GROMACS .gro file of C-alpha atoms in nm:
model
  491
    1MET     CA    1   1.117   3.131  -0.182
    2LYS     CA    2   1.453   3.021  -0.312
    3HIS     CA    3   1.502   3.009  -0.688
    4LYS     CA    4   1.813   2.903  -0.874
    5GLU     CA    5   1.882   2.849  -1.242
    6LEU     CA    6   2.119   2.623  -1.423
    7GLU     CA    7   2.173   2.632  -1.799
    8VAL     CA    8   2.208   2.302  -1.979
    9PRO     CA    9   2.399   2.303  -2.310
   10ALA     CA   10   2.228   2.161  -2.617
   11SER     CA   11   2.403   1.827  -2.642
   12PRO     CA   12   2.253   1.481  -2.702
   13GLY     CA   13   2.412   1.339  -2.388
   14TRP     CA   14   2.285   1.627  -2.165
   15VAL     CA   15   2.564   1.747  -1.941
   16ARG     CA   16   2.410   1.696  -1.597
   17PRO     CA   17   2.310   1.985  -1.369
   18ASP     CA   18   2.507   1.822  -1.086
   19ASP     CA   19   2.353   1.879  -0.742
   20VAL     CA   20   2.009   1.979  -0.872
   21MET     CA   21   1.891   1.620  -0.825
   22LYS     CA   22   2.141   1.525  -0.558
   23ALA     CA   23   1.918   1.523  -0.251
   24ARG     CA   24   1.942   1.197  -0.054
   25LYS     CA   25   1.591   1.198   0.087
   26LEU     CA   26   1.328   0.944  -0.013
   27LYS     CA   27   1.026   1.062  -0.208
   28VAL     CA   28   0.671   0.933  -0.215
   29LYS     CA   29   0.547   1.099  -0.533
   30ARG     CA   30   0.677   1.284  -0.837
   31ARG     CA   31   0.446   1.467  -1.079
   32ALA     CA   32   0.570   1.604  -1.413
   33LEU     CA   33   0.399   1.848  -1.647
   34GLN     CA   34   0.500   1.884  -2.011
   35ALA     CA   35   0.365   2.049  -2.323
   36ARG     CA   36   0.359   1.729  -2.525
   37MET     CA   37   0.349   1.360  -2.447
   38CYS     CA   38   0.663   1.158  -2.387
   39GLY     CA   39   0.745   0.811  -2.263
   40SER     CA   40   0.458   0.604  -2.130
   41ASN     CA   41   0.228   0.904  -2.163
   42SER     CA   42   0.231   0.880  -2.542
   43LYS     CA   43   0.130   0.519  -2.599
   44PRO     CA   44   0.106   0.187  -2.414
   45ILE     CA   45   0.432   0.007  -2.346
   46MET     CA   46   0.484  -0.275  -2.592
   47THR     CA   47   0.611  -0.621  -2.503
   48CYS     CA   48   0.965  -0.564  -2.627
   49GLU     CA   49   0.987  -0.229  -2.447
   50GLU     CA   50   0.879  -0.373  -2.114
   51ALA     CA   51   1.110  -0.673  -2.157
   52SER     CA   52   1.409  -0.452  -2.244
   53GLY     CA   53   1.336  -0.222  -1.950
   54THR     CA   54   1.319  -0.514  -1.710
   55THR     CA   55   1.636  -0.672  -1.850
   56GLY     CA   56   1.820  -0.341  -1.840
   57MET     CA   57   1.728  -0.287  -1.476
   58ALA     CA   58   1.819  -0.640  -1.372
   59ARG     CA   59   2.155  -0.628  -1.554
   60CYS     CA   60   2.228  -0.259  -1.485
   61LEU     CA   61   2.241  -0.173  -1.857
   62TRP     CA   62   2.154   0.188  -1.926
   63GLY     CA   63   2.059   0.304  -2.275
   64SER     CA   64   2.266   0.293  -2.590
   65LYS     CA   65   2.594   0.329  -2.398
   66SER     CA   66   2.557  -0.025  -2.265
   67ASN     CA   67   2.661  -0.176  -2.602
   68SER     CA   68   2.367  -0.417  -2.592
   69ASP     CA   69   2.085  -0.499  -2.832
   70LEU     CA   70   1.813  -0.390  -2.591
   71ASP     CA   71   1.536  -0.156  -2.700
   72THR     CA   72   1.637   0.204  -2.623
   73SER     CA   73   1.309   0.375  -2.712
   74PRO     CA   74   1.174   0.642  -2.473
   75ASN     CA   75   0.907   0.404  -2.347
   76SER     CA   76   1.161   0.133  -2.267
   77GLU     CA   77   1.401   0.369  -2.091
   78PHE     CA   78   1.118   0.532  -1.900
   79TYR     CA   79   0.991   0.195  -1.781
   80GLN     CA   80   1.341   0.092  -1.671
   81ARG     CA   81   1.375   0.407  -1.461
   82CYS     CA   82   1.045   0.337  -1.285
   83LEU     CA   83   1.156   0.012  -1.121
   84VAL     CA   84   1.290  -0.049  -0.771
   85TRP     CA   85   1.423  -0.349  -0.577
   86GLN     CA   86   1.231  -0.413  -0.254
   87HIS     CA   87   1.209  -0.669   0.026
   88PRO     CA   88   0.973  -0.793   0.156
   89SER     CA   89   0.696  -0.780  -0.101
   90ILE     CA   90   0.352  -0.890   0.019
   91PRO     CA   91   0.066  -0.836  -0.229
   92GLY     CA   92  -0.200  -0.608  -0.088
   93VAL     CA   93   0.016  -0.481   0.197
   94PRO     CA   94   0.151  -0.123   0.166
   95LEU     CA   95   0.511  -0.149   0.285
   96PHE     CA   96   0.609   0.211   0.210
   97PRO     CA   97   0.602   0.445   0.387
   98ARG     CA   98   0.625   0.252   0.712
   99GLU     CA   99   0.623   0.538   0.961
  100GLY     CA  100   0.322   0.706   1.115
  101SER     CA  101  -0.038   0.603   1.074
  102LYS     CA  102  -0.057   0.629   0.695
  103ALA     CA  103   0.039   0.269   0.626
  104ASN     CA  104  -0.156   0.138   0.925
  105SER     CA  105  -0.475   0.325   0.835
  106ALA     CA  106  -0.458   0.206   0.475
  107LEU     CA  107  -0.401  -0.146   0.596
  108SER     CA  108  -0.688  -0.127   0.842
  109ARG     CA  109  -0.928  -0.007   0.571
  110SER     CA  110  -0.835  -0.293   0.340
  111ALA     CA  111  -0.854  -0.541   0.626
  112SER     CA  112  -1.199  -0.429   0.731
  113SER     CA  113  -1.329  -0.457   0.375
  114ASN     CA  114  -1.279  -0.833   0.376
  115SER     CA  115  -1.594  -0.974   0.533
  116ASN     CA  116  -1.628  -1.307   0.351
  117GLY     CA  117  -1.484  -1.507   0.639
  118VAL     CA  118  -1.150  -1.565   0.468
  119VAL     CA  119  -0.839  -1.465   0.660
  120SER     CA  120  -0.730  -1.131   0.516
  121SER     CA  121  -0.379  -1.102   0.376
  122THR     CA  122  -0.352  -0.765   0.548
  123GLY     CA  123  -0.402  -0.901   0.899
  124PRO     CA  124  -0.130  -0.972   1.156
  125TYR     CA  125   0.132  -1.224   1.049
  126ALA     CA  126   0.175  -1.410   1.375
  127GLY     CA  127   0.226  -1.746   1.206
  128LEU     CA  128   0.459  -1.608   0.938
  129SER     CA  129   0.668  -1.384   1.159
  130GLU     CA  130   0.962  -1.623   1.194
  131PRO     CA  131   1.001  -1.713   0.824
  132LEU     CA  132   0.952  -1.348   0.726
  133MET     CA  133   1.225  -1.239   0.966
  134ALA     CA  134   1.457  -1.520   0.854
  135ALA     CA  135   1.425  -1.412   0.490
  136TRP     CA  136   1.467  -1.047   0.589
  137ARG     CA  137   1.788  -1.116   0.780
  138GLU     CA  138   1.936  -1.284   0.474
  139ALA     CA  139   1.832  -0.991   0.257
  140LEU     CA  140   1.990  -0.737   0.493
  141ARG     CA  141   2.306  -0.945   0.517
  142SER     CA  142   2.322  -0.959   0.136
  143LEU     CA  143   2.284  -0.581   0.105
  144HIS     CA  144   2.548  -0.517   0.368
  145GLN     CA  145   2.791  -0.737   0.177
  146LEU     CA  146   2.718  -0.545  -0.145
  147ILE     CA  147   2.789  -0.217   0.034
  148ARG     CA  148   3.119  -0.351   0.170
  149VAL     CA  149   3.247  -0.447  -0.177
  150ARG     CA  150   3.096  -0.127  -0.328
  151GLN     CA  151   2.867  -0.310  -0.568
  152CYS     CA  152   2.568  -0.120  -0.430
  153PRO     CA  153   2.592   0.259  -0.378
  154TYR     CA  154   2.332   0.280  -0.102
  155PHE     CA  155   2.021   0.116   0.039
  156TYR     CA  156   1.743   0.206   0.281
  157VAL     CA  157   1.601   0.027   0.585
  158CYS     CA  158   1.251   0.165   0.651
  159ALA     CA  159   1.141   0.062   1.001
  160PRO     CA  160   0.814   0.168   1.169
  161THR     CA  161   0.979   0.439   1.381
  162PHE     CA  162   1.301   0.527   1.197
  163THR     CA  163   1.481   0.508   0.863
  164VAL     CA  164   1.842   0.406   0.798
  165VAL     CA  165   2.042   0.471   0.482
  166TYR     CA  166   2.366   0.279   0.429
  167ARG     CA  167   2.614   0.434   0.186
  168ALA     CA  168   2.922   0.274   0.034
  169ALA     CA  169   3.271   0.419   0.060
  170GLY     CA  170   3.313   0.699  -0.192
  171VAL     CA  171   2.955   0.827  -0.176
  172CYS     CA  172   2.970   1.203  -0.104
  173GLY     CA  173   3.348   1.166  -0.101
  174ILE     CA  174   3.343   0.990   0.237
  175PRO     CA  175   3.631   0.738   0.238
  176GLN     CA  176   3.456   0.468   0.441
  177ALA     CA  177   3.118   0.301   0.439
  178HIS     CA  178   2.874   0.471   0.673
  179ALA     CA  179   2.511   0.487   0.778
  180LEU     CA  180   2.266   0.760   0.874
  181LEU     CA  181   1.974   0.691   1.108
  182THR     CA  182   1.681   0.922   1.178
  183PRO     CA  183   1.474   1.003   1.375
  184THR     CA  184   1.594   0.867   1.708
  185THR     CA  185   1.493   0.880   2.071
  186ARG     CA  186   1.696   0.873   2.388
  187GLY     CA  187   1.604   0.509   2.444
  188LEU     CA  188   1.712   0.407   2.094
  189ARG     CA  189   2.041   0.594   2.126
  190ARG     CA  190   2.107   0.428   2.460
  191ALA     CA  191   2.033   0.084   2.314
  192ILE     CA  192   2.273   0.149   2.024
  193LYS     CA  193   2.540   0.273   2.264
  194GLU     CA  194   2.503  -0.034   2.484
  195GLU     CA  195   2.591  -0.247   2.180
  196GLY     CA  196   2.929  -0.071   2.165
  197ILE     CA  197   2.837   0.132   1.855
  198ASP     CA  198   2.994   0.477   1.840
  199PHE     CA  199   2.795   0.748   1.667
  200LYS     CA  200   2.795   1.119   1.605
  201MET     CA  201   2.506   1.362   1.589
  202PRO     CA  202   2.622   1.606   1.319
  203LEU     CA  203   2.313   1.826   1.334
  204CYS     CA  204   2.335   1.882   1.710
  205LYS     CA  205   2.664   1.935   1.891
  206GLN     CA  206   2.502   1.858   2.224
  207PHE     CA  207   2.605   1.494   2.186
  208SER     CA  208   2.937   1.335   2.100
  209SER     CA  209   3.018   0.985   1.984
  210SER     CA  210   3.178   0.884   2.313
  211GLN     CA  211   2.917   1.009   2.560
  212SER     CA  212   2.576   0.874   2.645
  213ASP     CA  213   2.266   1.089   2.684
  214GLY     CA  214   2.267   1.048   3.059
  215SER     CA  215   2.629   1.146   3.119
  216LEU     CA  216   2.599   1.434   2.881
  217SER     CA  217   2.286   1.576   3.034
  218SER     CA  218   2.456   1.596   3.373
  219LYS     CA  219   2.710   1.845   3.242
  220SER     CA  220   2.661   2.219   3.267
  221GLY     CA  221   2.769   2.531   3.089
  222SER     CA  222   2.885   2.516   2.729
  223ASP     CA  223   2.921   2.136   2.732
  224ASN     CA  224   2.545   2.102   2.767
  225SER     CA  225   2.452   2.352   2.499
  226CYS     CA  226   2.430   2.340   2.124
  227ALA     CA  227   2.649   2.541   1.893
  228SER     CA  228   2.504   2.821   1.691
  229LEU     CA  229   2.457   2.777   1.320
  230ALA     CA  230   2.675   3.081   1.261
  231SER     CA  231   2.970   2.942   1.456
  232SER     CA  232   3.286   2.860   1.268
  233PRO     CA  233   3.366   2.493   1.187
  234THR     CA  234   3.624   2.438   1.457
  235SER     CA  235   3.493   2.119   1.617
  236ALA     CA  236   3.683   1.869   1.406
  237THR     CA  237   3.717   1.631   1.698
  238GLU     CA  238   3.341   1.619   1.727
  239GLY     CA  239   3.304   1.532   1.360
  240VAL     CA  240   3.081   1.835   1.312
  241SER     CA  241   3.109   2.161   1.124
  242SER     CA  242   2.849   2.435   1.171
  243PRO     CA  243   2.586   2.222   1.347
  244LEU     CA  244   2.226   2.331   1.358
  245PRO     CA  245   2.114   2.509   1.673
  246CYS     CA  246   1.942   2.321   1.949
  247LYS     CA  247   1.743   2.508   2.212
  248PRO     CA  248   1.894   2.447   2.557
  249PRO     CA  249   1.711   2.530   2.878
  250ALA     CA  250   1.776   2.868   3.035
  251ALA     CA  251   2.072   2.833   3.269
  252ASP     CA  252   1.949   3.067   3.542
  253GLU     CA  253   1.605   2.910   3.565
  254ASP     CA  254   1.732   2.552   3.555
  255ASP     CA  255   1.999   2.608   3.820
  256GLY     CA  256   1.739   2.731   4.066
  257VAL     CA  257   1.492   2.454   3.992
  258ILE     CA  258   1.751   2.180   4.017
  259ASP     CA  259   1.882   2.309   4.350
  260ASP     CA  260   1.528   2.322   4.491
  261GLY     CA  261   1.467   1.970   4.366
  262GLU     CA  262   1.787   1.843   4.523
  263ASP     CA  263   1.704   2.011   4.857
  264ALA     CA  264   1.355   1.864   4.856
  265THR     CA  265   1.488   1.521   4.764
  266SER     CA  266   1.745   1.529   5.044
  267PHE     CA  267   1.483   1.644   5.296
  268LEU     CA  268   1.239   1.367   5.206
  269ALA     CA  269   1.516   1.108   5.202
  270ASN     CA  270   1.612   1.206   5.559
  271LEU     CA  271   1.250   1.148   5.660
  272GLY     CA  272   1.259   0.801   5.504
  273VAL     CA  273   1.024   0.887   5.216
  274ASP     CA  274   1.078   0.714   4.881
  275THR     CA  275   1.147   1.009   4.648
  276SER     CA  276   1.109   0.795   4.335
  277GLN     CA  277   0.731   0.835   4.375
  278PHE     CA  278   0.759   1.212   4.327
  279ALA     CA  279   0.850   1.272   3.963
  280ASN     CA  280   0.850   1.651   4.001
  281LEU     CA  281   1.122   1.628   4.265
  282ASN     CA  282   1.351   1.417   4.050
  283PRO     CA  283   1.637   1.645   3.935
  284ASP     CA  284   1.726   1.406   3.653
  285ARG     CA  285   1.389   1.469   3.491
  286ILE     CA  286   1.454   1.844   3.487
  287VAL     CA  287   1.812   1.817   3.366
  288ASN     CA  288   1.718   1.579   3.087
  289SER     CA  289   1.435   1.795   2.954
  290SER     CA  290   1.667   1.940   2.689
  291VAL     CA  291   1.759   1.587   2.582
  292HIS     CA  292   1.398   1.504   2.501
  293GLU     CA  293   1.358   1.823   2.297
  294ILE     CA  294   1.557   1.673   2.010
  295ASP     CA  295   1.391   1.330   2.020
  296ARG     CA  296   1.215   1.242   1.692
  297SER     CA  297   1.342   1.563   1.534
  298PRO     CA  298   1.597   1.616   1.252
  299LEU     CA  299   1.855   1.705   1.519
  300SER     CA  300   1.843   1.345   1.644
  301LEU     CA  301   2.006   1.206   1.327
  302LEU     CA  302   2.295   0.964   1.393
  303TYR     CA  303   2.606   0.924   1.178
  304ILE     CA  304   2.776   0.585   1.209
  305ALA     CA  305   3.094   0.503   1.017
  306ASP     CA  306   3.291   0.185   0.963
  307PRO     CA  307   3.368  -0.037   1.145
  308ASP     CA  308   3.062   0.044   1.357
  309THR     CA  309   2.828  -0.016   1.062
  310HIS     CA  310   2.880  -0.388   1.125
  311GLY     CA  311   2.754  -0.341   1.479
  312LEU     CA  312   2.457  -0.140   1.351
  313THR     CA  313   2.364  -0.421   1.114
  314ASN     CA  314   2.377  -0.672   1.399
  315PHE     CA  315   2.166  -0.435   1.607
  316LEU     CA  316   1.901  -0.414   1.334
  317LEU     CA  317   1.902  -0.791   1.292
  318ASN     CA  318   1.825  -0.848   1.659
  319SER     CA  319   1.650  -0.535   1.783
  320PRO     CA  320   1.280  -0.572   1.868
  321SER     CA  321   1.228  -0.202   1.786
  322CYS     CA  322   1.254  -0.281   1.414
  323VAL     CA  323   0.927  -0.476   1.408
  324GLN     CA  324   0.581  -0.387   1.529
  325HIS     CA  325   0.440  -0.636   1.777
  326THR     CA  326   0.081  -0.515   1.770
  327GLY     CA  327  -0.152  -0.384   1.505
  328PRO     CA  328  -0.208  -0.485   1.143
  329MET     CA  329   0.167  -0.471   1.062
  330ALA     CA  330   0.266  -0.697   1.350
  331GLY     CA  331   0.543  -0.937   1.253
  332VAL     CA  332   0.626  -0.766   0.921
  333PRO     CA  333   0.999  -0.679   0.902
  334PRO     CA  334   1.128  -0.338   0.787
  335THR     CA  335   1.122  -0.253   0.418
  336LEU     CA  336   1.454  -0.273   0.230
  337LEU     CA  337   1.498  -0.055  -0.081
  338ALA     CA  338   1.796  -0.059  -0.316
  339PRO     CA  339   1.887   0.043  -0.673
  340VAL     CA  340   2.045  -0.298  -0.746
  341ALA     CA  341   1.939  -0.658  -0.699
  342PHE     CA  342   2.006  -0.843  -0.374
  343GLN     CA  343   1.910  -1.173  -0.219
  344GLY     CA  344   1.534  -1.205  -0.177
  345ALA     CA  345   1.459  -0.877  -0.354
  346THR     CA  346   1.152  -0.825  -0.571
  347LEU     CA  347   1.160  -0.597  -0.874
  348LEU     CA  348   0.858  -0.370  -0.841
  349PRO     CA  349   0.733  -0.090  -1.068
  350TYR     CA  350   0.627   0.252  -0.951
  351LYS     CA  351   0.264   0.347  -0.995
  352VAL     CA  352   0.255   0.564  -1.309
  353LYS     CA  353  -0.058   0.753  -1.408
  354GLY     CA  354  -0.082   0.984  -1.707
  355SER     CA  355  -0.350   1.242  -1.778
  356SER     CA  356  -0.413   1.565  -1.967
  357ILE     CA  357  -0.513   1.891  -1.803
  358ARG     CA  358  -0.575   2.243  -1.931
  359MET     CA  359  -0.375   2.521  -1.765
  360GLU     CA  360  -0.391   2.888  -1.865
  361GLY     CA  361  -0.576   2.793  -2.182
  362LYS     CA  362  -0.310   2.542  -2.291
  363LEU     CA  363  -0.329   2.164  -2.290
  364LYS     CA  364  -0.071   2.010  -2.057
  365HIS     CA  365   0.011   1.645  -2.009
  366SER     CA  366   0.057   1.531  -1.650
  367MET     CA  367   0.243   1.218  -1.544
  368GLU     CA  368   0.243   1.104  -1.181
  369VAL     CA  369   0.500   0.857  -1.051
  370ALA     CA  370   0.425   0.726  -0.700
  371GLY     CA  371   0.622   0.489  -0.480
  372PRO     CA  372   0.953   0.471  -0.292
  373ILE     CA  373   1.144   0.696  -0.534
  374LEU     CA  374   1.516   0.664  -0.468
  375PRO     CA  375   1.744   0.973  -0.487
  376HIS     CA  376   1.895   0.893  -0.827
  377THR     CA  377   1.558   0.835  -0.999
  378PRO     CA  378   1.460   1.204  -1.048
  379LEU     CA  379   1.797   1.267  -1.213
  380GLN     CA  380   1.751   0.976  -1.452
  381LEU     CA  381   1.395   1.073  -1.542
  382SER     CA  382   1.488   1.439  -1.591
  383SER     CA  383   1.781   1.340  -1.809
  384LEU     CA  384   1.548   1.130  -2.022
  385LEU     CA  385   1.290   1.408  -2.053
  386THR     CA  386   1.546   1.669  -2.159
  387GLN     CA  387   1.636   1.450  -2.456
  388HIS     CA  388   1.278   1.461  -2.589
  389LEU     CA  389   1.113   1.775  -2.448
  390GLN     CA  390   1.196   2.145  -2.463
  391ASN     CA  391   1.026   2.228  -2.135
  392PHE     CA  392   0.869   2.050  -1.841
  393ALA     CA  393   0.827   2.085  -1.465
  394PHE     CA  394   0.792   1.841  -1.181
  395THR     CA  395   0.696   1.852  -0.815
  396ALA     CA  396   0.836   1.608  -0.560
  397THR     CA  397   0.672   1.500  -0.235
  398PRO     CA  398   0.946   1.389   0.007
  399VAL     CA  399   0.921   1.171   0.315
  400ALA     CA  400   0.944   1.439   0.582
  401SER     CA  401   1.150   1.236   0.829
  402THR     CA  402   1.426   1.173   0.572
  403LEU     CA  403   1.491   1.538   0.483
  404SER     CA  404   1.781   1.545   0.729
  405PHE     CA  405   1.965   1.290   0.511
  406SER     CA  406   2.014   1.568   0.256
  407THR     CA  407   2.131   1.833   0.500
  408CYS     CA  408   2.361   1.643   0.736
  409THR     CA  409   2.655   1.559   0.508
  410PRO     CA  410   2.791   1.916   0.480
  411HIS     CA  411   2.810   1.923   0.861
  412LEU     CA  412   3.043   1.622   0.876
  413SER     CA  413   3.417   1.666   0.913
  414TYR     CA  414   3.619   1.408   0.724
  415ASN     CA  415   3.910   1.377   0.484
  416SER     CA  416   3.737   1.369   0.148
  417MET     CA  417   3.875   1.110  -0.091
  418SER     CA  418   3.965   1.190  -0.450
  419LYS     CA  419   3.662   1.190  -0.678
  420ALA     CA  420   3.852   0.983  -0.935
  421PHE     CA  421   3.919   0.711  -0.677
  422ALA     CA  422   3.562   0.731  -0.550
  423GLU     CA  423   3.417   0.686  -0.899
  424GLY     CA  424   3.664   0.410  -0.981
  425GLY     CA  425   3.570   0.217  -0.669
  426LEU     CA  426   3.200   0.241  -0.751
  427VAL     CA  427   3.230   0.147  -1.118
  428ASP     CA  428   3.036  -0.176  -1.052
  429CYS     CA  429   2.770  -0.020  -0.826
  430GLY     CA  430   2.499  -0.043  -1.093
  431LEU     CA  431   2.451   0.329  -1.162
  432GLU     CA  432   2.520   0.489  -1.497
  433ALA     CA  433   2.838   0.694  -1.522
  434SER     CA  434   2.679   1.040  -1.508
  435VAL     CA  435   2.478   0.953  -1.197
  436ARG     CA  436   2.777   0.787  -1.034
  437SER     CA  437   2.979   1.105  -1.083
  438ILE     CA  438   2.715   1.307  -0.899
  439VAL     CA  439   2.688   1.053  -0.617
  440CYS     CA  440   3.063   1.082  -0.552
  441ASP     CA  441   3.057   1.463  -0.521
  442ARG     CA  442   3.084   1.609  -0.174
  443PRO     CA  443   2.788   1.839  -0.099
  444HIS     CA  444   2.860   2.189   0.029
  445HIS     CA  445   2.668   2.443   0.229
  446GLN     CA  446   2.437   2.652   0.018
  447ALA     CA  447   2.620   2.980  -0.023
  448SER     CA  448   2.320   3.210  -0.040
  449SER     CA  449   1.943   3.199  -0.045
  450GLY     CA  450   1.907   3.462  -0.316
  451PRO     CA  451   1.865   3.392  -0.686
  452SER     CA  452   2.171   3.293  -0.884
  453GLU     CA  453   2.256   3.134  -1.214
  454THR     CA  454   2.529   2.883  -1.292
  455GLN     CA  455   2.652   2.787  -1.636
  456ALA     CA  456   2.673   2.413  -1.698
  457THR     CA  457   3.035   2.408  -1.805
  458ASP     CA  458   3.325   2.178  -1.733
  459ASP     CA  459   3.414   2.380  -1.423
  460LEU     CA  460   3.066   2.345  -1.275
  461LYS     CA  461   3.218   2.171  -0.975
  462ASP     CA  462   3.356   2.510  -0.869
  463HIS     CA  463   3.000   2.641  -0.828
  464THR     CA  464   2.844   2.357  -0.629
  465ALA     CA  465   2.823   2.584  -0.323
  466ASP     CA  466   2.539   2.769  -0.500
  467LEU     CA  467   2.337   2.453  -0.557
  468PRO     CA  468   2.059   2.328  -0.325
  469LEU     CA  469   2.058   2.038  -0.083
  470THR     CA  470   1.683   1.986  -0.111
  471TYR     CA  471   1.416   2.071  -0.364
  472ARG     CA  472   1.042   2.027  -0.412
  473HIS     CA  473   0.973   2.191  -0.747
  474VAL     CA  474   1.195   2.187  -1.057
  475LYS     CA  475   1.124   2.354  -1.391
  476TYR     CA  476   1.313   2.300  -1.717
  477SER     CA  477   1.274   2.556  -1.995
  478GLU     CA  478   1.500   2.684  -2.274
  479GLY     CA  479   1.795   2.477  -2.159
  480LYS     CA  480   1.778   2.593  -1.797
  481PHE     CA  481   1.674   2.427  -1.473
  482THR     CA  482   1.501   2.646  -1.213
  483TRP     CA  483   1.431   2.492  -0.876
  484THR     CA  484   1.299   2.582  -0.534
  485ASP     CA  485   1.262   2.407  -0.200
  486GLN     CA  486   0.910   2.548  -0.162
  487MET     CA  487   0.594   2.397  -0.304
  488PRO     CA  488   0.456   2.599  -0.599
  489THR     CA  489   0.149   2.811  -0.534
  490THR     CA  490  -0.166   2.724  -0.724
  491ARG     CA  491  -0.393   2.984  -0.872
   0.00000   0.00000   0.00000
């Protein structure tokens, strides 16, 4: 289990612990434990607090630094940080997460419970498919325009089988707008390539941006293998540094099998037999077995940079793979999530539930926040809690398929832009200054897995190599953050 500590100085503004909350993955749930009540756990939100929180979120005004007359009480600021912009929004239909059977099973249960003869709102949307898609296309176009002019730092496209995150120029120090897509399959990669979209696979060196899966799988030797994690970052032309290992087939065994398959194919072809009916004799199936090993895995993540992000947007607008055609979610477009307003967006609150529990003989107050929690939200909530509590802990439940978003950036090779220029270009992106500064930092490889401690001083940027890319449990006590990427054990 990896543990790291970061000391936070006692200052009202709370000097941030940089990369502690910097992971780019989506989260489904966040549960915080504290010794005393804070925020919406202490008392119901009043009218003025809810109104100020909503206004602050809509106008991107954060706390007392916004020079506005909005309510800046803990309840108001907590409520503001528990809001998200989403499209589409259909009451009664769970639109996050979209992958797997979780959403479909929940939808099926709610659909089967309606037995009064009225058409259920959770059934297929055959009649509404066209207007839903028309509104969704305008929403995606609006978000893409915001990314281009850097008035939105990032946004997510949550499709049934994959997730895309678009990031503006300057995010992670990358000088151009870019997108990350995961997980992918060979068919999806081929469809993207056929649209003329170049991509890189930074977590697996087996593929390059200029070669298709088929042409690549026909190569042999080192060109058809994946680099070791311990290899030095020398593949600048591939856009990859220290890619994760991918298990290639054994060369000796494959060579013999492929030759036998080719001999058998040639023999049957001479006899006039259609070899396409014999799948086991098809050498392409054997050669491409290593290609399918990475399908739907973190290694299949795609990195797409400008100007190809325009092509990716057009692909998403027209690709049938973005929408389910059967089942209870048939006709419902992918879910769009963003930290700022966009055309057709709905401002939705997270589900917040507070309770009190007794642990080790002491009364603890638990607060659960559930929903599509964006990467900057844990940082904002933790910053708010440190201003009012001396100690607390929280556990995050990430969306498993998006974990590779947090780990891929250090494997990219690019000319990092100045942080000052990156922050200046994103000054109107809607994030508060402290969060914007973290978003513009370039993540580094984690230097070691052992315990370490970093002082939160002005030169903290020199120690970012010791900070984690992902986390699941964070504890704050006596001015220090301790975090781990393992779930805490329960006694």
